[in-house]
Amino acid sequence: MTDRLRVDDRFTIEMTPPTAERVGELAREGFRSIVNLRTPGEKDEVLSPTKEGEVARSHGLAYLSIPVSPQDMNEAIAERFDREVAGLPGPVAIHCASGRRAGLFTFMHVAHIEGLSGDTAAAKAEAMGFQFGTPEMRALFTRYVDGGTTQGGAP
């Protein structure tokens, strides 16, 4: 994976948490929203979610924090992600610590928008460079895409 994975015109996955300077760069690049999936106090925290939100808003960006640890990823979080991300102005930069959580939830969301099956969406994500990391993560992905629903969210 590189430092960034552009999923489509609306969503880009950042592979590292942004610094205050990077938040400003994202605004200058034309992003209109940032989604942070890190939990408060997570290892190697660059900015706390609260501080990151303040910095984002100072640059005119919408900011959403959905704290989820790698151990707590589940369908309920995916449903919340679908619902809340759908209302954000795009383009949207989404991050966690390494891009894995951000990629998982973003690709699930996009799969619903595009009407893809779990296996087709997983293959598309992998072809774009996303790595699931574990069989359990891939199983969560395909299970949710095949059975979950989004609340709106067209790009």
PDB file of C-alpha atoms in Angstrom:
ATOM      1  CA  MET A   1       0.000   0.000   0.000  1.00  0.00           C
ATOM      2  CA  THR A   2       1.126   3.567  -0.632  1.00  0.00           C
ATOM      3  CA  ASP A   3       0.418   6.641   1.482  1.00  0.00           C
ATOM      4  CA  ARG A   4      -2.959   7.087  -0.194  1.00  0.00           C
ATOM      5  CA  LEU A   5      -5.476   4.976  -2.057  1.00  0.00           C
ATOM      6  CA  ARG A   6      -7.973   6.819  -4.241  1.00  0.00           C
ATOM      7  CA  VAL A   7     -11.101   4.677  -4.316  1.00  0.00           C
ATOM      8  CA  ASP A   8     -13.163   6.924  -6.601  1.00  0.00           C
ATOM      9  CA  ASP A   9     -13.957  10.618  -7.102  1.00  0.00           C
ATOM     10  CA  ARG A  10     -15.571  10.805  -3.666  1.00  0.00           C
ATOM     11  CA  PHE A  11     -13.373   8.680  -1.368  1.00  0.00           C
ATOM     12  CA  THR A  12      -9.641   8.571  -0.700  1.00  0.00           C
ATOM     13  CA  ILE A  13      -8.057   6.427   1.991  1.00  0.00           C
ATOM     14  CA  GLU A  14      -5.102   7.986   3.791  1.00  0.00           C
ATOM     15  CA  MET A  15      -2.721   5.297   5.056  1.00  0.00           C
ATOM     16  CA  THR A  16      -1.467   7.340   7.997  1.00  0.00           C
ATOM     17  CA  PRO A  17      -3.121   9.723  10.442  1.00  0.00           C
ATOM     18  CA  PRO A  18      -2.700  13.346   9.375  1.00  0.00           C
ATOM     19  CA  THR A  19      -0.635  15.944  11.155  1.00  0.00           C
ATOM     20  CA  ALA A  20      -2.078  19.440  11.529  1.00  0.00           C
ATOM     21  CA  GLU A  21      -0.064  20.420   8.458  1.00  0.00           C
ATOM     22  CA  ARG A  22      -1.461  17.498   6.467  1.00  0.00           C
ATOM     23  CA  VAL A  23      -5.027  18.503   7.351  1.00  0.00           C
ATOM     24  CA  GLY A  24      -4.290  21.895   5.786  1.00  0.00           C
ATOM     25  CA  GLU A  25      -2.853  20.186   2.701  1.00  0.00           C
ATOM     26  CA  LEU A  26      -5.996  18.076   2.355  1.00  0.00           C
ATOM     27  CA  ALA A  27      -8.108  21.243   2.428  1.00  0.00           C
ATOM     28  CA  ARG A  28      -5.898  22.883  -0.210  1.00  0.00           C
ATOM     29  CA  GLU A  29      -6.152  19.744  -2.370  1.00  0.00           C
ATOM     30  CA  GLY A  30      -9.925  20.180  -2.428  1.00  0.00           C
ATOM     31  CA  PHE A  31     -11.082  17.672   0.168  1.00  0.00           C
ATOM     32  CA  ARG A  32     -14.206  18.813   1.967  1.00  0.00           C
ATOM     33  CA  SER A  33     -14.408  16.203   4.757  1.00  0.00           C
ATOM     34  CA  ILE A  34     -12.174  14.041   6.935  1.00  0.00           C
ATOM     35  CA  VAL A  35     -13.267  10.822   8.638  1.00  0.00           C
ATOM     36  CA  ASN A  36     -11.118   9.505  11.491  1.00  0.00           C
ATOM     37  CA  LEU A  37     -11.582   5.881  12.600  1.00  0.00           C
ATOM     38  CA  ARG A  38      -8.882   5.904  15.298  1.00  0.00           C
ATOM     39  CA  THR A  39      -9.777   5.616  18.966  1.00  0.00           C
ATOM     40  CA  PRO A  40      -8.702   8.320  21.436  1.00  0.00           C
ATOM     41  CA  GLY A  41      -5.247   7.574  22.821  1.00  0.00           C
ATOM     42  CA  GLU A  42      -4.489   4.981  20.167  1.00  0.00           C
ATOM     43  CA  LYS A  43      -0.799   4.076  19.836  1.00  0.00           C
ATOM     44  CA  ASP A  44       1.298   6.654  17.956  1.00  0.00           C
ATOM     45  CA  GLU A  45      -1.494   9.216  18.095  1.00  0.00           C
ATOM     46  CA  VAL A  46      -0.554  12.287  16.065  1.00  0.00           C
ATOM     47  CA  LEU A  47      -3.594  14.409  16.925  1.00  0.00           C
ATOM     48  CA  SER A  48      -6.356  13.448  19.320  1.00  0.00           C
ATOM     49  CA  PRO A  49      -9.716  13.071  17.579  1.00  0.00           C
ATOM     50  CA  THR A  50     -10.857  16.270  19.314  1.00  0.00           C
ATOM     51  CA  LYS A  51      -7.802  18.239  18.178  1.00  0.00           C
ATOM     52  CA  GLU A  52      -7.984  16.808  14.655  1.00  0.00           C
ATOM     53  CA  GLY A  53     -11.610  17.922  14.461  1.00  0.00           C
ATOM     54  CA  GLU A  54     -10.683  21.433  15.590  1.00  0.00           C
ATOM     55  CA  VAL A  55      -7.899  21.656  13.004  1.00  0.00           C
ATOM     56  CA  ALA A  56     -10.155  20.283  10.255  1.00  0.00           C
ATOM     57  CA  ARG A  57     -12.929  22.750  11.036  1.00  0.00           C
ATOM     58  CA  SER A  58     -10.417  25.635  11.132  1.00  0.00           C
ATOM     59  CA  HIS A  59      -9.646  24.773   7.492  1.00  0.00           C
ATOM     60  CA  GLY A  60     -13.342  24.661   6.563  1.00  0.00           C
ATOM     61  CA  LEU A  61     -13.552  20.862   6.477  1.00  0.00           C
ATOM     62  CA  ALA A  62     -16.386  18.745   7.824  1.00  0.00           C
ATOM     63  CA  TYR A  63     -15.050  16.263  10.374  1.00  0.00           C
ATOM     64  CA  LEU A  64     -16.395  12.934  11.564  1.00  0.00           C
ATOM     65  CA  SER A  65     -14.869  10.682  14.210  1.00  0.00           C
ATOM     66  CA  ILE A  66     -16.077   7.083  14.367  1.00  0.00           C
ATOM     67  CA  PRO A  67     -13.722   5.483  16.887  1.00  0.00           C
ATOM     68  CA  VAL A  68     -13.257   1.780  16.244  1.00  0.00           C
ATOM     69  CA  SER A  69     -10.393  -0.424  17.368  1.00  0.00           C
ATOM     70  CA  PRO A  70      -9.148  -3.169  15.052  1.00  0.00           C
ATOM     71  CA  GLN A  71     -10.594  -5.739  17.487  1.00  0.00           C
ATOM     72  CA  ASP A  72     -14.061  -4.166  17.524  1.00  0.00           C
ATOM     73  CA  MET A  73     -14.878  -3.961  13.817  1.00  0.00           C
ATOM     74  CA  ASN A  74     -18.397  -5.238  13.184  1.00  0.00           C
ATOM     75  CA  GLU A  75     -21.581  -4.765  11.182  1.00  0.00           C
ATOM     76  CA  ALA A  76     -22.964  -2.133  13.578  1.00  0.00           C
ATOM     77  CA  ILE A  77     -19.921   0.077  12.991  1.00  0.00           C
ATOM     78  CA  ALA A  78     -20.248  -0.512   9.235  1.00  0.00           C
ATOM     79  CA  GLU A  79     -23.895   0.577   9.359  1.00  0.00           C
ATOM     80  CA  ARG A  80     -22.949   3.705  11.306  1.00  0.00           C
ATOM     81  CA  PHE A  81     -20.182   4.446   8.796  1.00  0.00           C
ATOM     82  CA  ASP A  82     -22.622   4.040   5.881  1.00  0.00           C
ATOM     83  CA  ARG A  83     -25.201   6.298   7.489  1.00  0.00           C
ATOM     84  CA  GLU A  84     -22.884   9.087   8.638  1.00  0.00           C
ATOM     85  CA  VAL A  85     -20.481   9.198   5.690  1.00  0.00           C
ATOM     86  CA  ALA A  86     -23.405   9.451   3.266  1.00  0.00           C
ATOM     87  CA  GLY A  87     -24.171  12.961   4.520  1.00  0.00           C
ATOM     88  CA  LEU A  88     -20.661  14.382   4.280  1.00  0.00           C
ATOM     89  CA  PRO A  89     -19.611  16.743   1.504  1.00  0.00           C
ATOM     90  CA  GLY A  90     -17.058  15.185  -0.816  1.00  0.00           C
ATOM     91  CA  PRO A  91     -14.400  14.519  -1.621  1.00  0.00           C
ATOM     92  CA  VAL A  92     -13.760  12.706   1.649  1.00  0.00           C
ATOM     93  CA  ALA A  93     -10.387  11.651   3.100  1.00  0.00           C
ATOM     94  CA  ILE A  94     -10.742   8.669   5.441  1.00  0.00           C
ATOM     95  CA  HIS A  95      -8.015   7.417   7.756  1.00  0.00           C
ATOM     96  CA  CYS A  96      -7.108   5.170  10.651  1.00  0.00           C
ATOM     97  CA  ALA A  97      -3.562   4.169  11.630  1.00  0.00           C
ATOM     98  CA  SER A  98      -2.580   2.105   8.580  1.00  0.00           C
ATOM     99  CA  GLY A  99      -5.499   2.340   6.157  1.00  0.00           C
ATOM    100  CA  ARG A 100      -6.869  -1.100   6.952  1.00  0.00           C
ATOM    101  CA  ARG A 101      -9.966  -0.035   8.918  1.00  0.00           C
ATOM    102  CA  ALA A 102     -10.465   2.951   6.615  1.00  0.00           C
ATOM    103  CA  GLY A 103     -10.208   0.713   3.564  1.00  0.00           C
ATOM    104  CA  LEU A 104     -12.518  -1.942   4.963  1.00  0.00           C
ATOM    105  CA  PHE A 105     -15.369   0.436   5.769  1.00  0.00           C
ATOM    106  CA  THR A 106     -14.889   2.597   2.666  1.00  0.00           C
ATOM    107  CA  PHE A 107     -14.874  -0.337   0.259  1.00  0.00           C
ATOM    108  CA  MET A 108     -17.945  -1.830   1.988  1.00  0.00           C
ATOM    109  CA  HIS A 109     -19.746   1.487   1.598  1.00  0.00           C
ATOM    110  CA  VAL A 110     -18.781   1.844  -2.063  1.00  0.00           C
ATOM    111  CA  ALA A 111     -19.798  -1.775  -2.753  1.00  0.00           C
ATOM    112  CA  HIS A 112     -23.312  -0.988  -1.529  1.00  0.00           C
ATOM    113  CA  ILE A 113     -23.500   2.169  -3.633  1.00  0.00           C
ATOM    114  CA  GLU A 114     -22.361   0.246  -6.715  1.00  0.00           C
ATOM    115  CA  GLY A 115     -24.538  -2.794  -5.968  1.00  0.00           C
ATOM    116  CA  LEU A 116     -21.609  -5.234  -5.916  1.00  0.00           C
ATOM    117  CA  SER A 117     -21.538  -8.667  -4.298  1.00  0.00           C
ATOM    118  CA  GLY A 118     -19.123  -9.266  -1.443  1.00  0.00           C
ATOM    119  CA  ASP A 119     -16.736 -11.359  -3.529  1.00  0.00           C
ATOM    120  CA  THR A 120     -16.773  -8.934  -6.458  1.00  0.00           C
ATOM    121  CA  ALA A 121     -16.201  -5.958  -4.158  1.00  0.00           C
ATOM    122  CA  ALA A 122     -13.382  -7.764  -2.319  1.00  0.00           C
ATOM    123  CA  ALA A 123     -11.677  -8.594  -5.614  1.00  0.00           C
ATOM    124  CA  LYS A 124     -12.027  -4.965  -6.737  1.00  0.00           C
ATOM    125  CA  ALA A 125     -10.553  -3.690  -3.460  1.00  0.00           C
ATOM    126  CA  GLU A 126      -7.628  -6.109  -3.698  1.00  0.00           C
ATOM    127  CA  ALA A 127      -7.010  -5.171  -7.343  1.00  0.00           C
ATOM    128  CA  MET A 128      -6.740  -1.539  -6.226  1.00  0.00           C
ATOM    129  CA  GLY A 129      -4.088  -2.479  -3.655  1.00  0.00           C
ATOM    130  CA  PHE A 130      -6.157  -2.960  -0.501  1.00  0.00           C
ATOM    131  CA  GLN A 131      -5.041  -5.823   1.746  1.00  0.00           C
ATOM    132  CA  PHE A 132      -7.542  -7.361   4.130  1.00  0.00           C
ATOM    133  CA  GLY A 133      -4.820  -8.655   6.428  1.00  0.00           C
ATOM    134  CA  THR A 134      -6.787 -11.540   7.923  1.00  0.00           C
ATOM    135  CA  PRO A 135      -9.360 -14.062   6.711  1.00  0.00           C
ATOM    136  CA  GLU A 136     -11.713 -12.784   9.444  1.00  0.00           C
ATOM    137  CA  MET A 137     -11.535  -9.253   8.065  1.00  0.00           C
ATOM    138  CA  ARG A 138     -12.322 -10.461   4.546  1.00  0.00           C
ATOM    139  CA  ALA A 139     -15.203 -12.570   5.923  1.00  0.00           C
ATOM    140  CA  LEU A 140     -16.665  -9.527   7.731  1.00  0.00           C
ATOM    141  CA  PHE A 141     -16.377  -7.588   4.479  1.00  0.00           C
ATOM    142  CA  THR A 142     -18.148 -10.126   2.268  1.00  0.00           C
ATOM    143  CA  ARG A 143     -20.787 -10.920   4.914  1.00  0.00           C
ATOM    144  CA  TYR A 144     -21.666  -7.246   5.372  1.00  0.00           C
ATOM    145  CA  VAL A 145     -21.634  -6.388   1.668  1.00  0.00           C
ATOM    146  CA  ASP A 146     -23.836  -9.375   0.840  1.00  0.00           C
ATOM    147  CA  GLY A 147     -26.323  -8.734   3.631  1.00  0.00           C
ATOM    148  CA  GLY A 148     -25.964  -5.144   4.810  1.00  0.00           C
ATOM    149  CA  THR A 149     -27.697  -2.083   3.510  1.00  0.00           C
ATOM    150  CA  THR A 150     -26.709   1.550   3.250  1.00  0.00           C
ATOM    151  CA  GLN A 151     -28.810   4.535   4.120  1.00  0.00           C
ATOM    152  CA  GLY A 152     -28.415   6.579   0.945  1.00  0.00           C
ATOM    153  CA  GLY A 153     -24.859   7.534   0.151  1.00  0.00           C
ATOM    154  CA  ALA A 154     -24.758   7.990  -3.581  1.00  0.00           C
ATOM    155  CA  PRO A 155     -21.579   9.864  -4.476  1.00  0.00           C
TER     156      PRO A 155
END
